[in-house]
Tab-separated table of C-alpha atoms and ligand atoms in Angstrom:
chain	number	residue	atom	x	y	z
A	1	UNK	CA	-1.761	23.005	4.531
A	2	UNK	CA	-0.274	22.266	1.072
A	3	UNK	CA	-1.807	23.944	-2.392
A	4	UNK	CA	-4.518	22.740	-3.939
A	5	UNK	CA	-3.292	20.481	-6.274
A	6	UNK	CA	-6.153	18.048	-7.752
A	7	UNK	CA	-8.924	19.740	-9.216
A	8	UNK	CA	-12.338	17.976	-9.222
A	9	UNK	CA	-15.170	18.369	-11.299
A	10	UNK	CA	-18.566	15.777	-12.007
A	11	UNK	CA	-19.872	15.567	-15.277
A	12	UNK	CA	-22.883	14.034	-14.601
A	13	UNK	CA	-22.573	10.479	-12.801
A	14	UNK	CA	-18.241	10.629	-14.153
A	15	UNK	CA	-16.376	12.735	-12.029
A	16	UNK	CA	-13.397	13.953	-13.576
A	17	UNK	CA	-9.792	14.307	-11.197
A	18	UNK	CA	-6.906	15.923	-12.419
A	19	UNK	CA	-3.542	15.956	-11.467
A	20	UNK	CA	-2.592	19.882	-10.874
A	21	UNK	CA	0.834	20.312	-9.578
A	22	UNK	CA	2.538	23.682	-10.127
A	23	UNK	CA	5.109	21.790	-12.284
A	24	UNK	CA	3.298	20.518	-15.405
A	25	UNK	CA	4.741	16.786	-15.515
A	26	UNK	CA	3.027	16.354	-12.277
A	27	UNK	CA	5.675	14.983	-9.415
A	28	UNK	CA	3.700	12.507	-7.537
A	29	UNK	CA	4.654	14.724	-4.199
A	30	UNK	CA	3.528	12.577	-0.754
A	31	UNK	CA	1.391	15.801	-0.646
A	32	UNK	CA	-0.173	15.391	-4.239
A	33	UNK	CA	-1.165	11.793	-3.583
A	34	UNK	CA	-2.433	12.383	-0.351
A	35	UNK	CA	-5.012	15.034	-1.843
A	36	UNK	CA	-5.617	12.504	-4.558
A	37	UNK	CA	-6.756	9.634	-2.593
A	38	UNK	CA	-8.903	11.868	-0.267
A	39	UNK	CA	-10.427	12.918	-3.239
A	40	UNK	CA	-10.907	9.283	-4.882
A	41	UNK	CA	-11.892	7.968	-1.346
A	42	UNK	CA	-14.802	10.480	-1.040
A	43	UNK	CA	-15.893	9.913	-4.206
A	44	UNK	CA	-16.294	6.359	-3.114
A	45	UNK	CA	-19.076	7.648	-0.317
A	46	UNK	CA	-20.828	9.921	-3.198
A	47	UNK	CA	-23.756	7.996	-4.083
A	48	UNK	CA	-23.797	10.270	-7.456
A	49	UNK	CA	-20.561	8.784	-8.604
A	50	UNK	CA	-20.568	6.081	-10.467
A	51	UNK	CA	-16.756	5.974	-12.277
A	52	UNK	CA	-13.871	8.378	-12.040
A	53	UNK	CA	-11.489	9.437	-14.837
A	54	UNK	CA	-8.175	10.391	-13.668
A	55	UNK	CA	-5.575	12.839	-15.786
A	56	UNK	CA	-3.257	14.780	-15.887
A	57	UNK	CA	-1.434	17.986	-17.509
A	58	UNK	CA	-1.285	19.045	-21.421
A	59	UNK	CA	2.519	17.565	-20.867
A	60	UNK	CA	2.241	14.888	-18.598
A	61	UNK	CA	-0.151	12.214	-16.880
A	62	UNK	CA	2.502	12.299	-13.998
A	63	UNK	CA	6.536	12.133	-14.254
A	64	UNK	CA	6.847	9.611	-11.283
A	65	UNK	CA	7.390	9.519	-7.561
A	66	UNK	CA	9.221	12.473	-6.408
A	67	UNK	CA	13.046	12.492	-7.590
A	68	UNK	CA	13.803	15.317	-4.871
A	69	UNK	CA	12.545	13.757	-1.934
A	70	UNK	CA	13.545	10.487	-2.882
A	71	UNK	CA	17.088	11.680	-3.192
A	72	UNK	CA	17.123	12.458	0.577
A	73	UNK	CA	15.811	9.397	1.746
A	74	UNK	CA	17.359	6.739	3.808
A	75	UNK	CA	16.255	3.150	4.050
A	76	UNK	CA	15.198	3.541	7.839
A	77	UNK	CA	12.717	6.316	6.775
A	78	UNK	CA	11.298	5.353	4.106
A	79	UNK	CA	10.563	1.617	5.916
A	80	UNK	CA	8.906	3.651	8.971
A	81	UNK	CA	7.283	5.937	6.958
A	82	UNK	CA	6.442	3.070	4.077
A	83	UNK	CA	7.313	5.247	1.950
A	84	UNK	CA	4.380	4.891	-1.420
A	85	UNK	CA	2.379	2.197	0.354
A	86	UNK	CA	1.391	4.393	3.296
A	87	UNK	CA	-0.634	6.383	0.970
A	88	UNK	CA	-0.296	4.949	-2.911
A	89	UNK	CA	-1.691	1.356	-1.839
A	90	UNK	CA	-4.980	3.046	-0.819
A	91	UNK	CA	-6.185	3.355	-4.102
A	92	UNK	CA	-6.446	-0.464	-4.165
A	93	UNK	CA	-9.404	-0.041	-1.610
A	94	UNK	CA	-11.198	2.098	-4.391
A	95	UNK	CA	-14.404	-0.133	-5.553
A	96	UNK	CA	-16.169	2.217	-8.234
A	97	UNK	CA	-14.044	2.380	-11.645
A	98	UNK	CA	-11.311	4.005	-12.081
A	99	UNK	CA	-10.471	4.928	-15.791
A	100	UNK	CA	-6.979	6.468	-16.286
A	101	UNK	CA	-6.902	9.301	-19.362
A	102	UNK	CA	-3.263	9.629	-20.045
A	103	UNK	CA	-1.965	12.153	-22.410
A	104	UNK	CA	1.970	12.786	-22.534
A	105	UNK	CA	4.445	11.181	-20.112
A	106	UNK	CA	3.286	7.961	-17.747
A	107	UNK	CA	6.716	7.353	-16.086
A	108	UNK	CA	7.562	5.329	-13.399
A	109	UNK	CA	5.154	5.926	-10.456
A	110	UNK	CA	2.804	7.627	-12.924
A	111	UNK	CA	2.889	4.428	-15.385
A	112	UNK	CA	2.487	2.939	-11.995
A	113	UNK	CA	-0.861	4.935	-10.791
A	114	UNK	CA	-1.811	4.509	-14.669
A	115	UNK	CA	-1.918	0.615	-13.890
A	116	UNK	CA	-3.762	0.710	-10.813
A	117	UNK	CA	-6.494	2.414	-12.333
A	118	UNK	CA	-9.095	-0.263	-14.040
A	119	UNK	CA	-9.105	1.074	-17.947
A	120	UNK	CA	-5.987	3.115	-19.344
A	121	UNK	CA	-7.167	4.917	-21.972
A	122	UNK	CA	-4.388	6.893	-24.011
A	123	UNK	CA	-3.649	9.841	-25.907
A	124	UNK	CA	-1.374	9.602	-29.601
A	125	UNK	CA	1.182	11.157	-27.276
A	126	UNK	CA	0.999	9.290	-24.208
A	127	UNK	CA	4.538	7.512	-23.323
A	128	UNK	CA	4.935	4.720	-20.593
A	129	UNK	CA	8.111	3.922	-19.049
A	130	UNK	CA	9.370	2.442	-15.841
A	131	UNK	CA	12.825	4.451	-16.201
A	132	UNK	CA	13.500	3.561	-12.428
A	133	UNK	CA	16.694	1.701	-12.885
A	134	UNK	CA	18.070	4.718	-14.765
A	135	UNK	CA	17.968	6.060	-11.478
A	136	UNK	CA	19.514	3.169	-9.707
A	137	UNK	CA	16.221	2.239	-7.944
A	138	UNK	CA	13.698	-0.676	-8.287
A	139	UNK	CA	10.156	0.676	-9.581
A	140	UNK	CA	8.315	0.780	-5.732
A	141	UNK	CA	4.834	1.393	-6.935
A	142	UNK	CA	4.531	-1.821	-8.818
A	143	UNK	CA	5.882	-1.708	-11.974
A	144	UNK	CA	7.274	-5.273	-11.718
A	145	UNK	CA	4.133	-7.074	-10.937
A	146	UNK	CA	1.298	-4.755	-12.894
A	147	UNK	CA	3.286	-4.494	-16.170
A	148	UNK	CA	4.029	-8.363	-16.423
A	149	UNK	CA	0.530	-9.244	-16.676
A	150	UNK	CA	-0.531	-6.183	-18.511
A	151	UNK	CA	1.935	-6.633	-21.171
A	152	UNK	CA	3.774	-11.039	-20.510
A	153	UNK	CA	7.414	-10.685	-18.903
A	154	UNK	CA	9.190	-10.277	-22.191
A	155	UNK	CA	7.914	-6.572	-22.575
A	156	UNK	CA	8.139	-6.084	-19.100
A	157	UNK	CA	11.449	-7.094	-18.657
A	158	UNK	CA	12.511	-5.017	-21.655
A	159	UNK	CA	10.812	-1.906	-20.076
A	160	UNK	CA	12.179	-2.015	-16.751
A	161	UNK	CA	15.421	-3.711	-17.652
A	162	UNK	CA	15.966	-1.114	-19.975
A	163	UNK	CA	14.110	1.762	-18.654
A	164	UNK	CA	13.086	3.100	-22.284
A	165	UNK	CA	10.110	4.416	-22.658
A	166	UNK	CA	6.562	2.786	-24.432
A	167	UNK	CA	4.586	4.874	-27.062
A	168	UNK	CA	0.730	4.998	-27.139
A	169	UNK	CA	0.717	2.598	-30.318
A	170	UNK	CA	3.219	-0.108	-28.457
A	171	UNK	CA	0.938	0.216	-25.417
A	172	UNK	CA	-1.838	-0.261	-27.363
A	173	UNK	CA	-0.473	-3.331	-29.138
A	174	UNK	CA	1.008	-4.971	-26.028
A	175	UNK	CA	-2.325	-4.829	-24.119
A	176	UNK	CA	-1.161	-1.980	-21.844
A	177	UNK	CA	-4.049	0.521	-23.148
A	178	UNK	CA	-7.386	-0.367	-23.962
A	179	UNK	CA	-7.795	2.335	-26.883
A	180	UNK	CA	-5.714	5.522	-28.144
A	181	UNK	CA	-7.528	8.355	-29.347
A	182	UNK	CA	-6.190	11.994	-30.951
A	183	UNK	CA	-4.865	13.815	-27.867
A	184	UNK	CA	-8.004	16.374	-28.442
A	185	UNK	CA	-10.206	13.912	-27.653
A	186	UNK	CA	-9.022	12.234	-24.995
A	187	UNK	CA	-10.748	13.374	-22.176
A	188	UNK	CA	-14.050	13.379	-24.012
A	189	UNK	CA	-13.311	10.006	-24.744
A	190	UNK	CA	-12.610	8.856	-21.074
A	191	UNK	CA	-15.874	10.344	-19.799
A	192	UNK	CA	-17.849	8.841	-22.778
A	193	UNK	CA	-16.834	5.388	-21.492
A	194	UNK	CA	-17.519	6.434	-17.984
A	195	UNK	CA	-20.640	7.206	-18.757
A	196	UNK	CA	-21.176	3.931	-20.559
A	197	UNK	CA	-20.191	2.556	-17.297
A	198	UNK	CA	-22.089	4.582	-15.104
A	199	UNK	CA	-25.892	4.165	-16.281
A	200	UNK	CA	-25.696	0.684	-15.309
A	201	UNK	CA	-26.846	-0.356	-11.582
A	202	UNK	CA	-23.941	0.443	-9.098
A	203	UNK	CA	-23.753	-3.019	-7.244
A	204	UNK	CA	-23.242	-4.684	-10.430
A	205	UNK	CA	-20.306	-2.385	-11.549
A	206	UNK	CA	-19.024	-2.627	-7.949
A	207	UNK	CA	-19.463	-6.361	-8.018
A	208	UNK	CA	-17.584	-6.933	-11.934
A	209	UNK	CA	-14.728	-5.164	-11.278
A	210	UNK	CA	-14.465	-6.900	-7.871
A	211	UNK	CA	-14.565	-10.339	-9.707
A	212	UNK	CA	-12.501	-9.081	-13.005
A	213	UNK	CA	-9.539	-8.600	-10.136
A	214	UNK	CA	-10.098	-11.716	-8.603
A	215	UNK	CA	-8.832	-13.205	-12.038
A	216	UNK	CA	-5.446	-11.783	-10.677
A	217	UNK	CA	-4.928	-12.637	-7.426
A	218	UNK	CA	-7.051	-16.510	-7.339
A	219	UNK	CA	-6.594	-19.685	-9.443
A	220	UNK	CA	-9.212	-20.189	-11.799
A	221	UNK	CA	-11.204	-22.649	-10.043
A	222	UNK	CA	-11.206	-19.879	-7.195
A	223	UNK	CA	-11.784	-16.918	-9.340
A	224	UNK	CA	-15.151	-18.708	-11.051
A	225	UNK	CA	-16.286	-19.570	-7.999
A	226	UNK	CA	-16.070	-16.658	-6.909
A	227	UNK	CA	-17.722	-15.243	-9.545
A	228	UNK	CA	-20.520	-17.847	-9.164
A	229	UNK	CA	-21.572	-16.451	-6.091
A	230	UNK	CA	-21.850	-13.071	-7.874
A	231	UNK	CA	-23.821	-14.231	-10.069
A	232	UNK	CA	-26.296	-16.058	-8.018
A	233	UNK	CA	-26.028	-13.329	-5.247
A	234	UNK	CA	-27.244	-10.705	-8.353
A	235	UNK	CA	-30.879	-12.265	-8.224
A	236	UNK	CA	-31.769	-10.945	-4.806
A	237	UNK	CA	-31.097	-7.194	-6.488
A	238	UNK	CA	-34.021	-5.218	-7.420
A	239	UNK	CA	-31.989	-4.110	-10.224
A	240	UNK	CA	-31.912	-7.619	-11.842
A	241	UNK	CA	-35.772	-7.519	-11.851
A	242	UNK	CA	-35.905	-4.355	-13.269
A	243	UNK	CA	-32.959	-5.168	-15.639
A	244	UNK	CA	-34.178	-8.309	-17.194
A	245	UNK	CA	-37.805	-6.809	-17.079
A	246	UNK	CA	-36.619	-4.064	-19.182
A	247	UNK	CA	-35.314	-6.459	-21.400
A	248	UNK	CA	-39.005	-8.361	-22.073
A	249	UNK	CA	-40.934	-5.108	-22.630
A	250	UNK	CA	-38.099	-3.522	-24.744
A	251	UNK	CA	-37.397	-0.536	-23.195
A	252	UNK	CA	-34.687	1.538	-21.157
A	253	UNK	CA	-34.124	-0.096	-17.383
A	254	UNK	CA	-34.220	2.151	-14.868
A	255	UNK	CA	-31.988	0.857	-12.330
A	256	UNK	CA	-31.785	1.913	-8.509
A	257	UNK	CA	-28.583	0.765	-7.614
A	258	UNK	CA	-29.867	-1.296	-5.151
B	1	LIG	N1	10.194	14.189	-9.547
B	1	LIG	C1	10.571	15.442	-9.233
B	1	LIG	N2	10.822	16.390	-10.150
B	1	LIG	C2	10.709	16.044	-11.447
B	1	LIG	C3	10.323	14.746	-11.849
B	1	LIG	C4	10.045	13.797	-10.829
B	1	LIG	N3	9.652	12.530	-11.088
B	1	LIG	N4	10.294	14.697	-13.202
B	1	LIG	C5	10.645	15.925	-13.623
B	1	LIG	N5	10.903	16.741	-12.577
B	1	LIG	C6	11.312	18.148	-12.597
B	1	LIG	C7	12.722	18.344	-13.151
B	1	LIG	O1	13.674	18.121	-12.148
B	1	LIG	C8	12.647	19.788	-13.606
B	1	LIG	O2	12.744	20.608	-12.466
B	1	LIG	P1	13.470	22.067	-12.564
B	1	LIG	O3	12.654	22.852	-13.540
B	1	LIG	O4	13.388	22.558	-11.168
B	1	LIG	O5	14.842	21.791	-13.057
B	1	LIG	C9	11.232	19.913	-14.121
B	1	LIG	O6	10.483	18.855	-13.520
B	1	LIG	C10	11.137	19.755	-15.634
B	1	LIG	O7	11.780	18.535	-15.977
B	1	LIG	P2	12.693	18.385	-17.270
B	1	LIG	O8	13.491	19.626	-17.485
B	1	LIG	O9	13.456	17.113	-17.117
B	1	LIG	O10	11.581	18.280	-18.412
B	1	LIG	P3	11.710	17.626	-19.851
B	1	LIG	O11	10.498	18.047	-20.602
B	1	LIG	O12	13.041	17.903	-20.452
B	1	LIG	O13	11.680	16.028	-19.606
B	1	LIG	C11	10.819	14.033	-18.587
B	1	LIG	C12	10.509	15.437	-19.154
B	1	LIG	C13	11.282	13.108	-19.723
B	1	LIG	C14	9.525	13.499	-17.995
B	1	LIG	C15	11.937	14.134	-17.524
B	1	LIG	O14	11.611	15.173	-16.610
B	1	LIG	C16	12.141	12.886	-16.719
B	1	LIG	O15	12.766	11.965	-17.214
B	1	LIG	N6	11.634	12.851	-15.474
B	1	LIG	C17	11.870	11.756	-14.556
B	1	LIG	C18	11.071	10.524	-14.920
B	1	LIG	C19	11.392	9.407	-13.965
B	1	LIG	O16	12.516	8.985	-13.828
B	1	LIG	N7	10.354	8.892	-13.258
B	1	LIG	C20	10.504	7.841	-12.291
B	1	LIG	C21	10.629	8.417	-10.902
B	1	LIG	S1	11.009	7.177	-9.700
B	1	LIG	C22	9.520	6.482	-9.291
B	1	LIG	O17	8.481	6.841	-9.815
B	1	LIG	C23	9.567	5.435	-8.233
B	1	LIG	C24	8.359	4.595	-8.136
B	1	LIG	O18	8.250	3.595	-8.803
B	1	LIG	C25	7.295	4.916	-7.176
């Protein structure tokens, strides 16, 4: 069995997941990921939960998908093994938020995991980068299809065509990030939103970020219908009685997630 390395802790309804590898700038090891998605996926079955932040080390979010293995990989491996979707695309299948907290270097598959989570917020130190073609590869954990509509295909095209890195205020200013805050704050930041987040009914969290994603993979007539139904399948939730009745006798709803 391979070291600990995520290390879990719940602040109230938040829970808080870092990336611990022995080496600061956090190789995304086949190991390390597996750990992290066991821990994201149980903290999918946690009724407690209600939004996870996800960081990293004082140097580095992550520093990509592991340059030693991948330098000893051959193409009939890594196809039976799929090598990153096997485990990496699992984190798709996540429904509660995930809210990235990214302090120090986000590069290649750790710009990468950064994207997959559903809010990236940033530290004045973060730096993106897809520097994959630097190292004569293609960026595998989607780097060409998240950054293009995070940031339009001019940026994203510079990025990976280039390979140089992003800083926290370009991110920012591209749409990559949703906020940057002083690195001391950062985490305190990320769990402030969560928590934001997380005293809202469950379903209804569940159910928005379900339909904010549909915006990327439907055409618009799609993606409103489908929020549509949402919207009229939200009145048959206690929590829009008690929400709305809340509202009319101006005072704090107490939802049930339910
Ligand atoms: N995988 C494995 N080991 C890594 C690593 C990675 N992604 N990034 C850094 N390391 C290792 C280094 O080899 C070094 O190991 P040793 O101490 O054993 O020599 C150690 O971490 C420290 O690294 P540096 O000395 O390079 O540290 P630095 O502070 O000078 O530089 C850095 C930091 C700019 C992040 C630099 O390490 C770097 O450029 N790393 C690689 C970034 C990269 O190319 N990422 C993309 C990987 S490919 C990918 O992710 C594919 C995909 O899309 C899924």
């Amino acid at each position: 069995m391979s070291a600990a390395m995520i290390r879990s802790e719940r602040c109230g309804q938040v829970a808080l997941v870092r990336l611990a590898s022995d080496n600061p700038l956090n190789p995304l090891t086949d190991a390390l990921m597996d750990q992290l998605i066991d821990v994201l996926l149980r903290n999918e079955t946690d009724p407690q939960v209600h939004a996870t932040v996800l960081t990293g080390s004082d140097k580095a979010f992550a520093a990509g998908a592991d340059i030693v293995a991948m330098s000893k990989l051959d193409y009939a491996s890594a196809f039976s093994d799929d090598y990153i979707g096997r485990s990496w695309d699992r984190i798709r299948t996540a429904r509660k938020p995930l809210i990235a907290a990214v302090g120090g270097y986000a590069l290649g598959g750790g710009c990468e995991l950064a994207m997959m989570c559903d809010i990236v917020i940033a530290a004045d130190d973060a730096v993106f980068g897809q520097p994959e073609i630097k190292l004569g590869i293609v960026p595998g954990a989607g780097g060409t299809q998240r950054l293009p509509r995070a940031v339009g295909k001019s940026t994203a095209m510079l990025a990976c065509l280039t390979g140089e890195p992003l800083s926290a205020s370009e991110a920012l200013a591209y749409g990559l990030v949703s906020k940057v805050v002083a690195r001391k704050r950062l985490i305190e930041e990320a769990i402030r939103v969560g928590e934001q987040i997380a005293r809202h009914s469950l379903p209804v969290i569940v159910a928005i970020k379900e339909a904010v994603n549909r915006a990327f993979e439907s055409s618009l007539s799609e993606g409103l219908l489908f929020e549509r139904r949402l919207f009229h399948a939200g009145f048959s939730f206690a929590d829009q009685k008690e929400g709305m009745a809340a509202f009319l006798e101006r005072r704090q709803a107490a939802f049930q997630n339910r």
